[in-house]
PDB file of C-alpha atoms in Angstrom:
ATOM      1  CA  ASN J 110     -22.866  11.394  12.570  1.00  0.00           C
ATOM      2  CA  THR J 111     -24.055   8.662  14.898  1.00  0.00           C
ATOM      3  CA  LYS J 112     -22.900   5.103  15.368  1.00  0.00           C
ATOM      4  CA  ASN J 113     -24.885   2.634  13.309  1.00  0.00           C
ATOM      5  CA  GLU J 114     -24.414  -0.556  15.336  1.00  0.00           C
ATOM      6  CA  LYS J 115     -28.129  -1.406  15.536  1.00  0.00           C
ATOM      7  CA  LYS J 116     -28.484  -1.056  11.747  1.00  0.00           C
ATOM      8  CA  ILE J 117     -25.469  -3.320  11.210  1.00  0.00           C
ATOM      9  CA  ILE J 118     -26.836  -5.976  13.588  1.00  0.00           C
ATOM     10  CA  ASP J 119     -30.323  -5.834  12.054  1.00  0.00           C
ATOM     11  CA  ARG J 120     -28.919  -6.151   8.529  1.00  0.00           C
ATOM     12  CA  ILE J 121     -26.616  -9.067   9.456  1.00  0.00           C
ATOM     13  CA  LYS J 122     -29.542 -10.963  10.970  1.00  0.00           C
ATOM     14  CA  LYS J 123     -32.103 -10.101   8.288  1.00  0.00           C
ATOM     15  CA  GLU J 124     -29.822 -10.789   5.297  1.00  0.00           C
ATOM     16  CA  LYS J 125     -27.933 -13.682   6.997  1.00  0.00           C
ATOM     17  CA  ILE J 126     -24.640 -11.936   6.218  1.00  0.00           C
ATOM     18  CA  ASP J 127     -21.532 -14.005   6.896  1.00  0.00           C
ATOM     19  CA  LEU J 128     -18.793 -11.509   5.918  1.00  0.00           C
ATOM     20  CA  LEU J 129     -18.222  -7.836   6.721  1.00  0.00           C
ATOM     21  CA  LEU J 130     -16.017  -5.588   4.611  1.00  0.00           C
ATOM     22  CA  SER J 131     -15.299  -2.123   5.978  1.00  0.00           C
ATOM     23  CA  ILE J 132     -13.938   0.720   3.867  1.00  0.00           C
ATOM     24  CA  GLN J 133     -13.423   3.978   5.788  1.00  0.00           C
ATOM     25  CA  HIS J 134     -16.034   3.111   8.445  1.00  0.00           C
ATOM     26  CA  PRO J 135     -15.727   5.911  11.003  1.00  0.00           C
ATOM     27  CA  TRP J 136     -16.036   3.786  14.174  1.00  0.00           C
ATOM     28  CA  VAL J 137     -14.553   0.648  15.642  1.00  0.00           C
ATOM     29  CA  ILE J 138     -17.007  -2.196  15.182  1.00  0.00           C
ATOM     30  CA  PRO J 139     -17.429  -3.892  18.584  1.00  0.00           C
ATOM     31  CA  SER J 140     -16.526  -7.545  19.152  1.00  0.00           C
ATOM     32  CA  TYR J 141     -20.163  -8.643  19.637  1.00  0.00           C
ATOM     33  CA  ILE J 142     -20.884  -7.582  16.043  1.00  0.00           C
ATOM     34  CA  LEU J 143     -17.694  -9.227  14.748  1.00  0.00           C
ATOM     35  CA  LYS J 144     -18.794 -12.466  16.436  1.00  0.00           C
ATOM     36  CA  LEU J 145     -22.154 -12.373  14.606  1.00  0.00           C
ATOM     37  CA  VAL J 146     -20.251 -13.229  11.406  1.00  0.00           C
ATOM     38  CA  ASN J 147     -17.710 -15.540  13.103  1.00  0.00           C
ATOM     39  CA  ASN J 148     -15.033 -12.832  12.972  1.00  0.00           C
ATOM     40  CA  ASN J 149     -15.132 -12.984   9.180  1.00  0.00           C
ATOM     41  CA  CYS J 150     -14.623  -9.208   9.120  1.00  0.00           C
ATOM     42  CA  PHE J 151     -12.101  -7.228   7.103  1.00  0.00           C
ATOM     43  CA  ASN J 152     -11.113  -3.597   6.807  1.00  0.00           C
ATOM     44  CA  ILE J 153      -9.386  -1.725   4.020  1.00  0.00           C
ATOM     45  CA  HIS J 154      -7.188   0.915   5.619  1.00  0.00           C
ATOM     46  CA  MET J 155      -5.704   3.932   3.873  1.00  0.00           C
ATOM     47  CA  GLY J 156      -2.211   3.622   5.244  1.00  0.00           C
ATOM     48  CA  LYS J 157       0.771   1.410   5.960  1.00  0.00           C
ATOM     49  CA  LEU J 158       0.147  -0.748   9.012  1.00  0.00           C
ATOM     50  CA  PRO J 159       1.173  -0.830  11.801  1.00  0.00           C
ATOM     51  CA  GLU J 160       3.027   2.459  11.265  1.00  0.00           C
ATOM     52  CA  TYR J 161      -0.080   4.484  10.360  1.00  0.00           C
ATOM     53  CA  ARG J 162      -3.044   3.294  12.396  1.00  0.00           C
ATOM     54  CA  GLY J 163      -6.032   5.597  12.730  1.00  0.00           C
ATOM     55  CA  HIS J 164      -6.871   8.792  10.886  1.00  0.00           C
ATOM     56  CA  HIS J 165      -5.357  11.202   8.341  1.00  0.00           C
ATOM     57  CA  THR J 166      -2.710   8.758   7.170  1.00  0.00           C
ATOM     58  CA  THR J 167      -2.072  10.591   3.898  1.00  0.00           C
ATOM     59  CA  ILE J 168      -1.407  13.840   5.756  1.00  0.00           C
ATOM     60  CA  HIS J 169       0.918  12.242   8.298  1.00  0.00           C
ATOM     61  CA  SER J 170       2.845  10.249   5.697  1.00  0.00           C
ATOM     62  CA  ILE J 171       3.635  13.490   3.814  1.00  0.00           C
ATOM     63  CA  LEU J 172       4.524  15.369   7.004  1.00  0.00           C
ATOM     64  CA  ASN J 173       6.816  12.468   7.976  1.00  0.00           C
ATOM     65  CA  ASN J 174       8.444  12.673   4.530  1.00  0.00           C
ATOM     66  CA  GLU J 175       7.685   9.022   3.733  1.00  0.00           C
ATOM     67  CA  LYS J 176       8.770   7.597   0.380  1.00  0.00           C
ATOM     68  CA  ASN J 177       5.809   5.207   0.074  1.00  0.00           C
ATOM     69  CA  ASN J 178       2.445   4.368   1.516  1.00  0.00           C
ATOM     70  CA  SER J 179       0.089   1.446   1.177  1.00  0.00           C
ATOM     71  CA  CYS J 180      -3.470   0.320   1.208  1.00  0.00           C
ATOM     72  CA  SER J 181      -3.755  -2.382   3.878  1.00  0.00           C
ATOM     73  CA  PHE J 182      -6.387  -5.113   3.981  1.00  0.00           C
ATOM     74  CA  HIS J 183      -6.598  -6.621   7.450  1.00  0.00           C
ATOM     75  CA  GLN J 184      -8.805  -8.758   9.608  1.00  0.00           C
ATOM     76  CA  MET J 185     -10.811  -6.638  12.000  1.00  0.00           C
ATOM     77  CA  LYS J 186     -10.461  -6.747  15.775  1.00  0.00           C
ATOM     78  CA  ASN J 187     -12.225  -4.500  18.233  1.00  0.00           C
ATOM     79  CA  LYS J 188      -9.041  -2.398  18.368  1.00  0.00           C
ATOM     80  CA  VAL J 189      -8.268   0.189  15.719  1.00  0.00           C
ATOM     81  CA  ASP J 190      -6.297  -1.174  12.742  1.00  0.00           C
ATOM     82  CA  GLN J 191      -4.604  -3.959  14.715  1.00  0.00           C
ATOM     83  CA  GLY J 192      -5.860  -7.128  13.032  1.00  0.00           C
ATOM     84  CA  LYS J 193      -3.749  -9.565  11.001  1.00  0.00           C
ATOM     85  CA  ILE J 194      -2.694  -8.047   7.660  1.00  0.00           C
ATOM     86  CA  ILE J 195      -3.982 -10.069   4.708  1.00  0.00           C
ATOM     87  CA  TYR J 196      -2.938  -7.942   1.705  1.00  0.00           C
ATOM     88  CA  ASN J 197      -0.939  -4.758   1.119  1.00  0.00           C
ATOM     89  CA  SER J 198      -0.751  -2.695  -2.043  1.00  0.00           C
ATOM     90  CA  PHE J 199       2.172  -0.267  -1.996  1.00  0.00           C
ATOM     91  CA  PHE J 200       2.587   2.976  -3.938  1.00  0.00           C
ATOM     92  CA  LYS J 201       5.207   5.719  -4.087  1.00  0.00           C
ATOM     93  CA  ILE J 202       4.842   9.170  -2.569  1.00  0.00           C
ATOM     94  CA  THR J 203       6.473  11.706  -4.869  1.00  0.00           C
ATOM     95  CA  LYS J 204       7.667  15.216  -4.007  1.00  0.00           C
ATOM     96  CA  LYS J 205       4.604  16.538  -5.863  1.00  0.00           C
ATOM     97  CA  ASP J 206       1.991  14.395  -4.122  1.00  0.00           C
ATOM     98  CA  THR J 207      -0.639  16.002  -1.937  1.00  0.00           C
ATOM     99  CA  SER J 208      -3.055  14.435   0.496  1.00  0.00           C
ATOM    100  CA  TYR J 209      -5.623  14.665  -2.282  1.00  0.00           C
ATOM    101  CA  SER J 210      -3.444  12.889  -4.884  1.00  0.00           C
ATOM    102  CA  LEU J 211      -2.503  10.170  -2.367  1.00  0.00           C
ATOM    103  CA  GLU J 212      -6.177   9.481  -1.779  1.00  0.00           C
ATOM    104  CA  LYS J 213      -6.532   8.862  -5.527  1.00  0.00           C
ATOM    105  CA  LYS J 214      -3.557   6.463  -5.418  1.00  0.00           C
ATOM    106  CA  PHE J 215      -5.170   4.760  -2.450  1.00  0.00           C
ATOM    107  CA  SER J 216      -8.372   4.269  -4.461  1.00  0.00           C
ATOM    108  CA  LYS J 217      -6.423   2.470  -7.207  1.00  0.00           C
ATOM    109  CA  SER J 218      -4.709   0.309  -4.594  1.00  0.00           C
ATOM    110  CA  LEU J 219      -8.064  -0.454  -3.013  1.00  0.00           C
ATOM    111  CA  LEU J 220      -9.329  -1.820  -6.338  1.00  0.00           C
ATOM    112  CA  SER J 221      -6.223  -3.981  -6.681  1.00  0.00           C
ATOM    113  CA  ILE J 222      -6.765  -5.437  -3.210  1.00  0.00           C
ATOM    114  CA  LEU J 223     -10.470  -6.044  -3.798  1.00  0.00           C
ATOM    115  CA  LYS J 224      -9.610  -7.987  -6.969  1.00  0.00           C
ATOM    116  CA  LYS J 225      -7.096 -10.103  -5.008  1.00  0.00           C
ATOM    117  CA  PHE J 226      -9.675 -10.753  -2.315  1.00  0.00           C
ATOM    118  CA  ILE J 227     -12.395 -11.707  -4.798  1.00  0.00           C
ATOM    119  CA  ASN J 228     -10.060 -13.961  -6.801  1.00  0.00           C
ATOM    120  CA  ASN J 229      -8.003 -15.508  -3.992  1.00  0.00           C
ATOM    121  CA  GLY J 230      -9.938 -15.113  -0.772  1.00  0.00           C
ATOM    122  CA  VAL J 231      -8.017 -14.609   2.442  1.00  0.00           C
ATOM    123  CA  LYS J 232      -4.306 -15.300   2.136  1.00  0.00           C
ATOM    124  CA  ASN J 233      -1.800 -13.867   4.577  1.00  0.00           C
ATOM    125  CA  GLU J 234       0.880 -11.535   3.251  1.00  0.00           C
ATOM    126  CA  LYS J 235       4.414 -12.564   4.178  1.00  0.00           C
ATOM    127  CA  ASN J 236       7.180 -10.075   4.959  1.00  0.00           C
ATOM    128  CA  ASN J 237       5.288  -7.147   3.450  1.00  0.00           C
ATOM    129  CA  HIS J 238       4.768  -5.286   6.680  1.00  0.00           C
ATOM    130  CA  SER J 239       6.711  -4.553   9.776  1.00  0.00           C
ATOM    131  CA  SER J 240       5.987  -6.318  13.022  1.00  0.00           C
ATOM    132  CA  ASN J 241       8.203  -3.968  15.025  1.00  0.00           C
ATOM    133  CA  LYS J 242       5.891  -2.578  17.717  1.00  0.00           C
ATOM    134  CA  ALA J 243       8.315   0.299  18.340  1.00  0.00           C
ATOM    135  CA  ILE J 244       7.282   1.926  15.060  1.00  0.00           C
ATOM    136  CA  GLU J 245       3.566   1.337  15.504  1.00  0.00           C
ATOM    137  CA  LYS J 246       1.736   4.652  15.651  1.00  0.00           C
ATOM    138  CA  TYR J 247      -1.901   5.649  16.148  1.00  0.00           C
ATOM    139  CA  TYR J 248      -3.109   8.994  14.792  1.00  0.00           C
ATOM    140  CA  SER J 249      -6.265  10.357  16.404  1.00  0.00           C
ATOM    141  CA  ILE J 250      -8.993  12.129  14.489  1.00  0.00           C
ATOM    142  CA  ASN J 251      -7.838  15.436  16.027  1.00  0.00           C
ATOM    143  CA  SER J 252      -4.148  14.848  15.296  1.00  0.00           C
ATOM    144  CA  ILE J 253      -3.975  17.416  12.482  1.00  0.00           C
ATOM    145  CA  ASP J 254      -5.621  20.414  14.121  1.00  0.00           C
ATOM    146  CA  ILE J 255      -2.432  22.050  15.396  1.00  0.00           C
ATOM    147  CA  LEU J 256      -0.258  20.881  12.499  1.00  0.00           C
ATOM    148  CA  LYS J 257      -1.841  23.065   9.782  1.00  0.00           C
ATOM    149  CA  LYS J 258      -0.157  26.239  10.956  1.00  0.00           C
ATOM    150  CA  ILE J 259       3.123  27.067   9.190  1.00  0.00           C
ATOM    151  CA  ASN J 260       5.302  28.390  11.996  1.00  0.00           C
ATOM    152  CA  ASP J 261       8.308  29.639  10.034  1.00  0.00           C
ATOM    153  CA  ARG J 262       7.444  31.367   6.759  1.00  0.00           C
ATOM    154  CA  ASN J 263      11.145  31.237   5.784  1.00  0.00           C
ATOM    155  CA  ASN J 264      11.340  27.460   6.152  1.00  0.00           C
ATOM    156  CA  LYS J 265      10.813  26.160   2.610  1.00  0.00           C
ATOM    157  CA  LYS J 266      10.682  22.527   3.738  1.00  0.00           C
ATOM    158  CA  GLU J 267       7.935  23.208   6.285  1.00  0.00           C
ATOM    159  CA  ILE J 268       5.957  25.238   3.734  1.00  0.00           C
ATOM    160  CA  ASP J 269       6.293  22.504   1.104  1.00  0.00           C
ATOM    161  CA  LEU J 270       5.390  19.599   3.400  1.00  0.00           C
ATOM    162  CA  LYS J 271       2.445  21.308   5.059  1.00  0.00           C
ATOM    163  CA  SER J 272       1.109  22.787   1.822  1.00  0.00           C
ATOM    164  CA  ARG J 273       1.114  19.337   0.193  1.00  0.00           C
ATOM    165  CA  ALA J 274      -0.107  17.486   3.280  1.00  0.00           C
ATOM    166  CA  PHE J 275      -3.092  19.759   3.792  1.00  0.00           C
ATOM    167  CA  TYR J 276      -4.088  20.201   0.156  1.00  0.00           C
ATOM    168  CA  HIS J 277      -7.357  18.283   0.061  1.00  0.00           C
ATOM    169  CA  PRO J 278     -10.333  20.354  -1.128  1.00  0.00           C
ATOM    170  CA  PRO J 279     -12.764  21.259   0.392  1.00  0.00           C
ATOM    171  CA  HIS J 280     -10.856  21.002   3.703  1.00  0.00           C
ATOM    172  CA  GLU J 281      -8.915  23.871   5.244  1.00  0.00           C
ATOM    173  CA  PRO J 282      -5.365  24.047   3.827  1.00  0.00           C
ATOM    174  CA  ALA J 283      -2.162  24.844   5.711  1.00  0.00           C
ATOM    175  CA  TYR J 284      -1.873  28.500   6.668  1.00  0.00           C
ATOM    176  CA  ILE J 285       0.423  31.247   7.925  1.00  0.00           C
ATOM    177  CA  ILE J 286      -0.652  33.879  10.463  1.00  0.00           C
ATOM    178  CA  ILE J 287       0.056  37.414   9.219  1.00  0.00           C
ATOM    179  CA  ASN J 288      -1.281  40.398  11.192  1.00  0.00           C
ATOM    180  CA  ASN J 289      -3.381  38.026  13.309  1.00  0.00           C
ATOM    181  CA  LYS J 290      -5.123  36.592  10.215  1.00  0.00           C
ATOM    182  CA  LYS J 291      -4.846  33.216   8.509  1.00  0.00           C
ATOM    183  CA  LYS J 292      -3.342  33.489   5.038  1.00  0.00           C
TER     184      LYS J 292
END
């Protein structure tokens, strides 16, 4: 629940670490830490970049009715999910997928990317991601709070999308308000 920058710095110095690999680290690692390993720092992001920077990418990709998602391996900068993309591993989003099932697909993609990285090192992907800044989007950690509520209980599309997007035990699912109570 607290930033661990001092622990990271101490470990880099003590172990003489020359590469950082981040998987779901909750905070941006500042540039002075990145410089300690000569910017040899990489992040594995659960989402298609640059379209899905930040948090809750599985939820937002379902709510946006996307047809696919990806696991993105990118060089870290001191800005959220904005470094050069090295590898992508794409997977389909089906009409039955939930946030929970997409996380499982992400885990398989993550393994594929780690194998590429171990076997091939850092090689830049070509033409596998968009560079159109107009579609770049950042989702904050609080971006889902107001989206869980199903506003129209007769809207089958809204019910389907939100039910699938917010199905991720043990987290709160989508809900409808009936008689002032969440259902």
